[in-house]
XYZ file of N, CA and C in Angstrom:
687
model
N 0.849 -1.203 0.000
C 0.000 0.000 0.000
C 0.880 1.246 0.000
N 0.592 1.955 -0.759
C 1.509 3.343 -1.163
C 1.291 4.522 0.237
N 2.445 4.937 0.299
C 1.999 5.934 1.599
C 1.948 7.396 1.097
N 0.020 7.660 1.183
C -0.311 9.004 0.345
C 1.319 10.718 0.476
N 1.093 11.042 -0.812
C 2.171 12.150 -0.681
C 1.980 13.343 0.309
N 2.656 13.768 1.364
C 2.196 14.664 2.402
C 2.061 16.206 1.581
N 1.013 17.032 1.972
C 0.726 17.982 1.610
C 2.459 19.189 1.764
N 2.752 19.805 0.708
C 3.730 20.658 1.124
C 3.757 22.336 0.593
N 4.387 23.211 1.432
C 4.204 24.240 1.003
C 5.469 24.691 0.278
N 5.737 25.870 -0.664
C 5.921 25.800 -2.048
C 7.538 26.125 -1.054
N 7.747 26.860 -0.120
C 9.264 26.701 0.820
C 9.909 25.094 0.675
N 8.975 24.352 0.979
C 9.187 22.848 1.501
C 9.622 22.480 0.013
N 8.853 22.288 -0.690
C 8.846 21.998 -2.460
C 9.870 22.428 -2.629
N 10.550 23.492 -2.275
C 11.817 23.943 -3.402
C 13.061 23.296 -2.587
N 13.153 23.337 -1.283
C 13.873 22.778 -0.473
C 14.275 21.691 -1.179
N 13.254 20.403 -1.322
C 13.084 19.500 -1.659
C 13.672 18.932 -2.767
N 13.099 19.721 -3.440
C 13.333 20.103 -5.285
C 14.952 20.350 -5.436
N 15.559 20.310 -4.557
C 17.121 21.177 -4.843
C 17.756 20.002 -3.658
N 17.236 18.995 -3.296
C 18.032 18.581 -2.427
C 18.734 17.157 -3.112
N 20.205 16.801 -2.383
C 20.870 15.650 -3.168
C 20.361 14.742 -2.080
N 19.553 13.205 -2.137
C 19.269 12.813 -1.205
C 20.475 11.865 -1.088
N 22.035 11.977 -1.531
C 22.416 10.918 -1.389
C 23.576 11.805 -0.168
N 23.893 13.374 -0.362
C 24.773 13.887 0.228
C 24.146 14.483 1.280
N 22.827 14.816 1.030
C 21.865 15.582 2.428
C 22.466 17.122 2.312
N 22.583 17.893 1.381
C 22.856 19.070 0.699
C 22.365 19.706 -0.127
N 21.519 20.663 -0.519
C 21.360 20.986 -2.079
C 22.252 21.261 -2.976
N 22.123 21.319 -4.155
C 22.343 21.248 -5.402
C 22.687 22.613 -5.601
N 22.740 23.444 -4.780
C 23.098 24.589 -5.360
C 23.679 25.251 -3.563
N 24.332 26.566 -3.868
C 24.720 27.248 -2.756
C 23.521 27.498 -2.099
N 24.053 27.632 -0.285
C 22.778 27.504 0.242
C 22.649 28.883 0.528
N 23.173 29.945 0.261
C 23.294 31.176 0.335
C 21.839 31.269 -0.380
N 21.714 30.832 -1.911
C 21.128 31.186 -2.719
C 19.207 30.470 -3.048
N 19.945 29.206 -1.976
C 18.565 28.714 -1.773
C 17.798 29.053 -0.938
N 18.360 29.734 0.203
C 17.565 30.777 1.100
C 17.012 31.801 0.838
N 17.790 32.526 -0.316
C 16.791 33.983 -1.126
C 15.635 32.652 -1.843
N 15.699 31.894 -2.358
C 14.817 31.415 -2.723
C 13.759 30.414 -1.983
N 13.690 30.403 -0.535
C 12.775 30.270 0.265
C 12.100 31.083 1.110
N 12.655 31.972 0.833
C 12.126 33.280 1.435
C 10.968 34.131 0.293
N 11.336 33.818 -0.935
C 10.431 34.457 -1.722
C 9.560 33.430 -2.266
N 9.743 31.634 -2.054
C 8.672 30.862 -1.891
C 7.624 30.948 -0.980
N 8.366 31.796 0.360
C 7.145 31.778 1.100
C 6.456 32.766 1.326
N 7.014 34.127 0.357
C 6.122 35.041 -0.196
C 5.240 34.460 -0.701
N 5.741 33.490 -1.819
C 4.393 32.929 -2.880
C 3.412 32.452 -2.107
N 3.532 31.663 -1.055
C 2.747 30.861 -0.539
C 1.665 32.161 -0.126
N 2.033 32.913 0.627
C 1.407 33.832 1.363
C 0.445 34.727 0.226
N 0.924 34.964 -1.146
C 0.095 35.520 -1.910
C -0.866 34.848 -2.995
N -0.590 33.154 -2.961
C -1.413 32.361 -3.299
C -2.263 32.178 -2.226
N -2.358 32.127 -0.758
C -3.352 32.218 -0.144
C -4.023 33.447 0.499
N -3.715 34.121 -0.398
C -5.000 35.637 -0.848
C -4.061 36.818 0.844
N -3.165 36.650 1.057
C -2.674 36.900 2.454
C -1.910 38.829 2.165
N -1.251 38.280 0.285
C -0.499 39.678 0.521
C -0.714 39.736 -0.707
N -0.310 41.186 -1.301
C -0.022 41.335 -2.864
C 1.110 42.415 -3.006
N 1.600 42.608 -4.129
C 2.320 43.376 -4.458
C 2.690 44.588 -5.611
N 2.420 45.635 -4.769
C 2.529 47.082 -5.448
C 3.342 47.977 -5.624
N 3.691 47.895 -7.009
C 4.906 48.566 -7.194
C 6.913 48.328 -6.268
N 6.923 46.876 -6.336
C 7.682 46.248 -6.021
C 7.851 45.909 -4.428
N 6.667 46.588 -3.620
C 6.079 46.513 -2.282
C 5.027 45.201 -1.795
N 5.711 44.837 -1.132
C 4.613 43.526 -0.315
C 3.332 44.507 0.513
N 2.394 43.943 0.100
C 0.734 45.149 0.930
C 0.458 43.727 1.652
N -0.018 43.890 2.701
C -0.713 42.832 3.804
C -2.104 43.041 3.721
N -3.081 42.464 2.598
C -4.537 42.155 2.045
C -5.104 41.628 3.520
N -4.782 40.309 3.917
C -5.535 39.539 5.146
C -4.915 39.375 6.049
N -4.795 40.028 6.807
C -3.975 39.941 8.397
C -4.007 38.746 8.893
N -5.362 38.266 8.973
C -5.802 36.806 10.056
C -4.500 35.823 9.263
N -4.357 34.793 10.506
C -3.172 33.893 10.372
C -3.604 32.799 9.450
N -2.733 32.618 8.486
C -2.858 31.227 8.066
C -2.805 29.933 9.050
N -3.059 28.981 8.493
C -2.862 27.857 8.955
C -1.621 26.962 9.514
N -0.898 27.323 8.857
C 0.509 26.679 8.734
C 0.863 28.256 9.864
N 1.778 27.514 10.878
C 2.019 28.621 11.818
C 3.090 29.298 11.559
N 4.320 28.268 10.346
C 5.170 29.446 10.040
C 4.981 30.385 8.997
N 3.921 30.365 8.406
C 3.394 31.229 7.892
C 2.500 32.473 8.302
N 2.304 32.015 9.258
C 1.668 32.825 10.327
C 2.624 33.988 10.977
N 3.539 33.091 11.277
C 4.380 34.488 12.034
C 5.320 35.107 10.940
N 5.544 34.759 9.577
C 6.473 35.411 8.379
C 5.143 36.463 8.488
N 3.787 36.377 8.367
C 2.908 37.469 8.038
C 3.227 38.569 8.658
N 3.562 37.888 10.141
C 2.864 39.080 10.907
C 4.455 40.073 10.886
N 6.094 39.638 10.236
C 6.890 40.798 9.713
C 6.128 41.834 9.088
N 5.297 41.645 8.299
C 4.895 42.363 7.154
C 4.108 43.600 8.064
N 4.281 44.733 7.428
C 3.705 45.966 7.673
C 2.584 46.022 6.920
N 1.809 46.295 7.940
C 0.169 47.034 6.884
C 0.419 47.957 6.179
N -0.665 47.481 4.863
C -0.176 48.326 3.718
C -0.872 49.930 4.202
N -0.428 51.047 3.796
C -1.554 52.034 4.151
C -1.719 52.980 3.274
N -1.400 52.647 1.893
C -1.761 53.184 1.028
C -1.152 52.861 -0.631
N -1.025 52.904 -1.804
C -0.359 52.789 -2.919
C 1.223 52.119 -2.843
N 1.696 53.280 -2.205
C 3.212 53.433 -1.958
C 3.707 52.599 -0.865
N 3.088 52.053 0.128
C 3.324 51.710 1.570
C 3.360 50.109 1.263
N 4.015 49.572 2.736
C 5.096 48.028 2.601
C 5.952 47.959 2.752
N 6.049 46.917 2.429
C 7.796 46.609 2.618
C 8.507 46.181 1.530
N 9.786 46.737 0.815
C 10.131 46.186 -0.577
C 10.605 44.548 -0.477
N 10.169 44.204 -1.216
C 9.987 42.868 -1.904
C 11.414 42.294 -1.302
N 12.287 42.480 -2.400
C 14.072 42.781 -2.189
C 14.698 42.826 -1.210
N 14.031 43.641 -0.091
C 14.527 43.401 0.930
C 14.143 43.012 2.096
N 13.016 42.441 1.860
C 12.565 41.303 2.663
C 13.412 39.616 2.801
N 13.272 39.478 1.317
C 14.001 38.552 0.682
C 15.173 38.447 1.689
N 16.051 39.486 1.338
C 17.517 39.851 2.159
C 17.523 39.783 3.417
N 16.125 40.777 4.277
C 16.473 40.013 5.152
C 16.056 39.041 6.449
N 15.070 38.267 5.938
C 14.369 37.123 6.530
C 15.290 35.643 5.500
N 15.812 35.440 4.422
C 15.871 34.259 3.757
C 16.660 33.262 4.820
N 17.892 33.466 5.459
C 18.100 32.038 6.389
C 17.274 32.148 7.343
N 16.858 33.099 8.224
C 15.752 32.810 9.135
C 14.412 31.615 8.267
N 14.223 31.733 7.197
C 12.831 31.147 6.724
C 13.322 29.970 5.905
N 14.538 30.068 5.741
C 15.409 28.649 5.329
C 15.176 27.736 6.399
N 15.777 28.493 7.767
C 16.410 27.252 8.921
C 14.883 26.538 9.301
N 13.960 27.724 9.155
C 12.783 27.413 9.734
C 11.942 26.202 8.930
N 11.789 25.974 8.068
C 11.217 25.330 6.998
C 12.032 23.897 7.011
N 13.605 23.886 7.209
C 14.348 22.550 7.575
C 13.803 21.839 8.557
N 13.604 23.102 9.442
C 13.374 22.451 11.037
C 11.869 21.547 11.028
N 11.067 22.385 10.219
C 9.615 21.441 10.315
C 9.920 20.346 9.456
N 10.781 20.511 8.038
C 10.640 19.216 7.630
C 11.231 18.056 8.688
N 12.255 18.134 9.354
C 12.664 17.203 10.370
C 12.092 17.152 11.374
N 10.837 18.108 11.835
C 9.700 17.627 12.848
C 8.907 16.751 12.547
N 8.665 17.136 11.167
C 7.317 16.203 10.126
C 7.722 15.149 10.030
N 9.253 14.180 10.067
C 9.557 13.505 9.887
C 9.650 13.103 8.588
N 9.791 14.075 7.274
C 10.565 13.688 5.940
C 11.660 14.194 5.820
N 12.379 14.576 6.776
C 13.884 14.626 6.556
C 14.389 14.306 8.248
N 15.645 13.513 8.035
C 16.469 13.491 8.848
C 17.987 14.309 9.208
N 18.379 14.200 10.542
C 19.146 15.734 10.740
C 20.516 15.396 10.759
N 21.522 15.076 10.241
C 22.716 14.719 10.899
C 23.785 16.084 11.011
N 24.766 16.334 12.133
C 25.296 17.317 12.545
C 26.879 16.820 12.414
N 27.432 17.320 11.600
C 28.761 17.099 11.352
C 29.884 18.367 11.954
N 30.920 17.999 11.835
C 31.858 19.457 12.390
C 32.647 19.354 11.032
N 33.071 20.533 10.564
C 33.841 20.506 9.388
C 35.656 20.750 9.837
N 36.699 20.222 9.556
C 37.678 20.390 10.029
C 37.578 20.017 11.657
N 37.246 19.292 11.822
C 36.374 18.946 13.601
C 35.903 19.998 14.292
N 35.781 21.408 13.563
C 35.399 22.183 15.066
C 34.206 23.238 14.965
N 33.647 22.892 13.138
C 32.680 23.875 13.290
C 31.321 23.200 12.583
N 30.593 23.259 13.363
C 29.441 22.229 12.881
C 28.461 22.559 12.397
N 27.602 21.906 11.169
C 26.877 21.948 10.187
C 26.371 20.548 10.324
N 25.247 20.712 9.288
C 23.820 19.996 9.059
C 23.942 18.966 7.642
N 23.298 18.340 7.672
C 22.965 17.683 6.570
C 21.642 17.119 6.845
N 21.024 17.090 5.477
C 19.574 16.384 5.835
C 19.176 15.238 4.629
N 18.413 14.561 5.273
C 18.138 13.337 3.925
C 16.847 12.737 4.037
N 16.432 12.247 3.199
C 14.629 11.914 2.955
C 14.872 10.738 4.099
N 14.095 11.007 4.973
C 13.647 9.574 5.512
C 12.591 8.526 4.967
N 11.574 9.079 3.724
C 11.308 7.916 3.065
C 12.081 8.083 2.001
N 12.496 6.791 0.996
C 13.412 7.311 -0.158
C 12.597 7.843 -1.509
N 11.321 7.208 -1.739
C 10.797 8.160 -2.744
C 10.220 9.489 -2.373
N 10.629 10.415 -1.284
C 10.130 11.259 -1.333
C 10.824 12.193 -2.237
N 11.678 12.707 -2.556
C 13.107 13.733 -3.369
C 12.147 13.172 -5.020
N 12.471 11.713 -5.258
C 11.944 11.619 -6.826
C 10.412 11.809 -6.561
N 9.726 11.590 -5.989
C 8.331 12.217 -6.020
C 8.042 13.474 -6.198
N 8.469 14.179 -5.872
C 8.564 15.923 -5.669
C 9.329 16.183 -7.427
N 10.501 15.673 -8.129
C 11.025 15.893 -8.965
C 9.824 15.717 -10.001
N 9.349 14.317 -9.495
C 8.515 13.795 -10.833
C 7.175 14.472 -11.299
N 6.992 15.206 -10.035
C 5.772 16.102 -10.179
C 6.123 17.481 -11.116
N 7.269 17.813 -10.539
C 7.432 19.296 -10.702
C 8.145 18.519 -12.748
N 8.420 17.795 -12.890
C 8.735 17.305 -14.493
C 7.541 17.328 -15.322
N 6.496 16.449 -14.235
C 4.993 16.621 -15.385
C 4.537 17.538 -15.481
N 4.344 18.794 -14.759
C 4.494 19.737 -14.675
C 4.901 20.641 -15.773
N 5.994 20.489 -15.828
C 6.897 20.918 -17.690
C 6.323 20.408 -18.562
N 6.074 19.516 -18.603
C 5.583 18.326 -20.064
C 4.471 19.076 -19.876
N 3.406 19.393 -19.065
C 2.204 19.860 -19.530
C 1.801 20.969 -19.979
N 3.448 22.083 -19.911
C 3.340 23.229 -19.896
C 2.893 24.463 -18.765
N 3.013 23.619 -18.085
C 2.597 24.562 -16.035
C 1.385 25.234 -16.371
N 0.561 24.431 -16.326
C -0.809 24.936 -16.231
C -1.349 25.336 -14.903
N -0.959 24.974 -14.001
C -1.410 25.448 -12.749
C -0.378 26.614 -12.156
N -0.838 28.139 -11.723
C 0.067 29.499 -11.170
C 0.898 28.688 -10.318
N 0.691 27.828 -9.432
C 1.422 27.055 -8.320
C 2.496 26.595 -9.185
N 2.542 26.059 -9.912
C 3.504 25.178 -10.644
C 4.578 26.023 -11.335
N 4.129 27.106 -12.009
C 4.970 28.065 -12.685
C 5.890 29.149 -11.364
N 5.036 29.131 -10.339
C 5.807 30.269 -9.345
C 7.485 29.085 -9.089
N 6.809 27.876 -8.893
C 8.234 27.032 -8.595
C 8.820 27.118 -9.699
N 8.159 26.919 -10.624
C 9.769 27.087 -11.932
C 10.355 28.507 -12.067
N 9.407 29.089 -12.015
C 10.238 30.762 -11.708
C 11.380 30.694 -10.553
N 10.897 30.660 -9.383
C 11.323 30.315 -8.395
C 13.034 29.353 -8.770
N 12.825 28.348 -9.163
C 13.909 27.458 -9.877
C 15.062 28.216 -10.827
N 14.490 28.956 -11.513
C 15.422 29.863 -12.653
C 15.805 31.000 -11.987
N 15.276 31.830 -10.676
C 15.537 32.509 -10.170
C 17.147 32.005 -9.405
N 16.900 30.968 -8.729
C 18.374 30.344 -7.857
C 19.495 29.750 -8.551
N 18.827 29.846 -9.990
C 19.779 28.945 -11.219
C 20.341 27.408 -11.034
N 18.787 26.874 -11.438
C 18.732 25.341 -11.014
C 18.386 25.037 -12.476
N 17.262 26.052 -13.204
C 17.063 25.379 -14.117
C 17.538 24.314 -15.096
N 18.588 24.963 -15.780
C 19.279 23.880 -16.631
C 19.648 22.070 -15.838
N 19.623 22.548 -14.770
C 20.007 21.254 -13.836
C 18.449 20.232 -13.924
N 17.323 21.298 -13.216
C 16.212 20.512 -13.864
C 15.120 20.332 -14.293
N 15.484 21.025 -15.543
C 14.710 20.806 -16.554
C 14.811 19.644 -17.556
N 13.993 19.030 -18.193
C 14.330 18.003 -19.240
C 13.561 18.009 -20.459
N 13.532 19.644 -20.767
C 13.255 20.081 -22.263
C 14.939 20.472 -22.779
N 15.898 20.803 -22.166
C 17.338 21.711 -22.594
C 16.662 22.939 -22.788
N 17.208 23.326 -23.749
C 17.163 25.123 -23.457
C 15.544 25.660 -23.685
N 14.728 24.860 -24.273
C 13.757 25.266 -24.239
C 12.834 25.715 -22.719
N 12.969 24.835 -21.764
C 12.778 24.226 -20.603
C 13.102 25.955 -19.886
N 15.301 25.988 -19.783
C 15.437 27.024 -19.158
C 14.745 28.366 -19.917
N 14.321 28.352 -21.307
C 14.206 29.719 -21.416
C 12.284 29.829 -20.859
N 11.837 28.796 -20.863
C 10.264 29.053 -20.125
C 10.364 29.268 -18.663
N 11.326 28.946 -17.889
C 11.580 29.140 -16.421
C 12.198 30.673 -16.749
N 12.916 30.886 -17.041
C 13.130 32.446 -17.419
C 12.194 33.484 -17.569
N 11.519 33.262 -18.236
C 9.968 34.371 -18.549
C 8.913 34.314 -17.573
N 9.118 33.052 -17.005
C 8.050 32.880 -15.975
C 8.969 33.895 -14.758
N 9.964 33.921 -14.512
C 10.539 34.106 -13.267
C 10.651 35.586 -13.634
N 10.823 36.506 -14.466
C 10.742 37.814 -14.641
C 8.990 38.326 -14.601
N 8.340 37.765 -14.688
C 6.795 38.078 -14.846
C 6.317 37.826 -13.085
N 6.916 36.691 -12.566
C 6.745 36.734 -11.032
C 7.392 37.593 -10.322
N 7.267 38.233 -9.497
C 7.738 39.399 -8.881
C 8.210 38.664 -7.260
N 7.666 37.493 -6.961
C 8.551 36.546 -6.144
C 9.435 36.116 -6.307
N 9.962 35.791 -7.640
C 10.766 35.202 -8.282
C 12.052 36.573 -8.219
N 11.847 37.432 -9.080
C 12.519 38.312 -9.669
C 13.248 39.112 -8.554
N 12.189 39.425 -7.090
C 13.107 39.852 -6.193
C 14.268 38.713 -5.806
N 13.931 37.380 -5.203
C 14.936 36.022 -4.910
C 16.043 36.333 -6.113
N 16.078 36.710 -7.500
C 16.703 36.488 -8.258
C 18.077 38.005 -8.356
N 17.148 39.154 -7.748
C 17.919 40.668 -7.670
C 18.748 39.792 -6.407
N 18.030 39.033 -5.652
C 19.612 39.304 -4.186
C 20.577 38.003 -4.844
N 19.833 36.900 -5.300
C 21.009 36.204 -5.924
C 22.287 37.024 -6.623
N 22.066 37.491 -7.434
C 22.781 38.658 -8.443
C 23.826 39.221 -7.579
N 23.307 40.010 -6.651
C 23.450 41.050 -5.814
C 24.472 40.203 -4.714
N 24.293 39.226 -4.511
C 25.103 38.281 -3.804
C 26.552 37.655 -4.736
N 26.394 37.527 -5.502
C 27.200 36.526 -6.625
C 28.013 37.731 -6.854
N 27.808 39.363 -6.840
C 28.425 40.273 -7.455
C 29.223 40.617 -6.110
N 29.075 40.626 -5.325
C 29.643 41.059 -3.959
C 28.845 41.994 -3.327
N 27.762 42.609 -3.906
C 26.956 43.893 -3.437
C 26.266 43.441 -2.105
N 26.138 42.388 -1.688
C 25.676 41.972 -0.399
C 26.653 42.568 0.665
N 26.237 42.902 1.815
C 27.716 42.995 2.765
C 27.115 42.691 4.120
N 26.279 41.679 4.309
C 26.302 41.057 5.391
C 26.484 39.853 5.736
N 27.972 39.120 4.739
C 29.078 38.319 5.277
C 27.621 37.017 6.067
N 26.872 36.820 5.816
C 26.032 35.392 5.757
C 26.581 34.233 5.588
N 27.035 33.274 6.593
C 27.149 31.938 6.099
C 26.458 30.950 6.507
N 26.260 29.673 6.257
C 25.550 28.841 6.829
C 26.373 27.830 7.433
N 27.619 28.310 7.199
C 28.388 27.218 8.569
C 28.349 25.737 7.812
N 28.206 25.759 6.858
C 27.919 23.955 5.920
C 29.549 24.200 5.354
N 30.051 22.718 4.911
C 31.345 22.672 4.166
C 31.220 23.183 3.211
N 30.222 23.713 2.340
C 30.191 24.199 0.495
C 28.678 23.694 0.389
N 28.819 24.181 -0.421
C 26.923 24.076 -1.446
C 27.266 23.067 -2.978
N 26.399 23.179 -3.732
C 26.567 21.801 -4.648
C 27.449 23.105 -6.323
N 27.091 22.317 -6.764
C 27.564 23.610 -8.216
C 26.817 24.142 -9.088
N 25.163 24.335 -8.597
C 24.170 24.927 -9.548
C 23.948 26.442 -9.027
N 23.187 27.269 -9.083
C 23.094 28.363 -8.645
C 24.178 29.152 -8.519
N 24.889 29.124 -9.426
C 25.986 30.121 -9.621
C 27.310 29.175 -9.867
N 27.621 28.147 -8.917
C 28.238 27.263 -8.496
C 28.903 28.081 -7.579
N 30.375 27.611 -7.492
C 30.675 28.166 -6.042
C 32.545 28.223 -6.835
């Protein structure tokens, strides 16, 4: 008997989506997968009618808490909108909540029990994480979705914010399985999402040196997609 797929939110999905289940690492720098869980869980928040965005400003539409409690308290950062102009920019939200809403999103998957935690020291004295599916089809389940997905042409907004999302951290070419056709539809999608496009200004902005708050995650290295390293 198959054990039904657990419901996940689009943070969890990309996590997921980017993880090596054989090294317990993602696939890309984790610098860069954190701008890109941070503006997944924008998405989440503006697929469930929570926020929108004006003129490159996050507006807070529905105050009341979501369901999911870490979504609940990412809301309640957000400033009420109080007019056109008013919020908080997109960009720098991104900047600066993404490892806070990284670590946070690890931590439930290893509460939920689909990932496991192991704590290593690098050079013996400074210690980091690794995580790995505790069931093993969970990583190709999540892939195989987000593939049919492509083949169908992302008919569902949910589906396209993750491939935006994906081309934003520069995973695409890694996985997609059209080749360039593939990355250049994750491309257009991810400039038209404005979740996407901010995750993608601090990537940039990071990779160029324009960041200057010296962020690490204390891990030995990240994988070689998203910029590589």
């Amino acid at each position: 008997m198959n054990t039904p797929a657990p419901a996940l939110t689009l943070p969890e999905e990309l996590i997921l989506l980017t993880l090596d289940p054989d090294r317990g690492r993602p696939t890309c720098k984790v610098r860069n997968l954190a701008f890109g869980t941070a503006g997944a869980a924008l998405a989440e928040l503006e697929i469930q009618g929570r926020i929108r965005e004006e003129g490159g400003r996050i507006q807070v539409v529905n105050p009341l808490d979501p369901a999911d409690p870490l979504l609940a308290e990412l809301l309640r950062t957000l400033p009420q909108a109080k007019g056109r102009r008013s919020g908080m920019r997109a960009r720098r939200w991104v900047d600066d909540f993404d490892r806070h809403v990284h670590e946070k999103y690890l931590d439930s998957l290893v509460e939920r029990s689909l990932l496991s935690r192991e704590t290593r020291r690098f050079l013996g004295l400074f210690p980091y994480h690794r995580h790995f599916p505790v069931a093993p089809d969970l990583v190709p389940a999540v892939f195989d979705r987000f593939s049919a997905a492509e083949a169908a042409g992302y008919p569902d907004h949910r589906d396209r914010v993750l491939a935006a999302l994906v081309s934003a951290i520069g995973l695409a070419g890694e996985l997609t399985r059209l080749g360039r056709n593939g990355r250049t539809a994750m491309k257009v999608m991810r400039r038209s999402e404005w979740t996407a496009a901010a995750v993608h200004y601090n990537v940039k902005q990071n990779e160029s040196g324009g960041d200057g708050s010296g962020w690490s995650s204390g891990d030995s290295g990240g994988g070689g997609g998203c910029g590589g390293d």
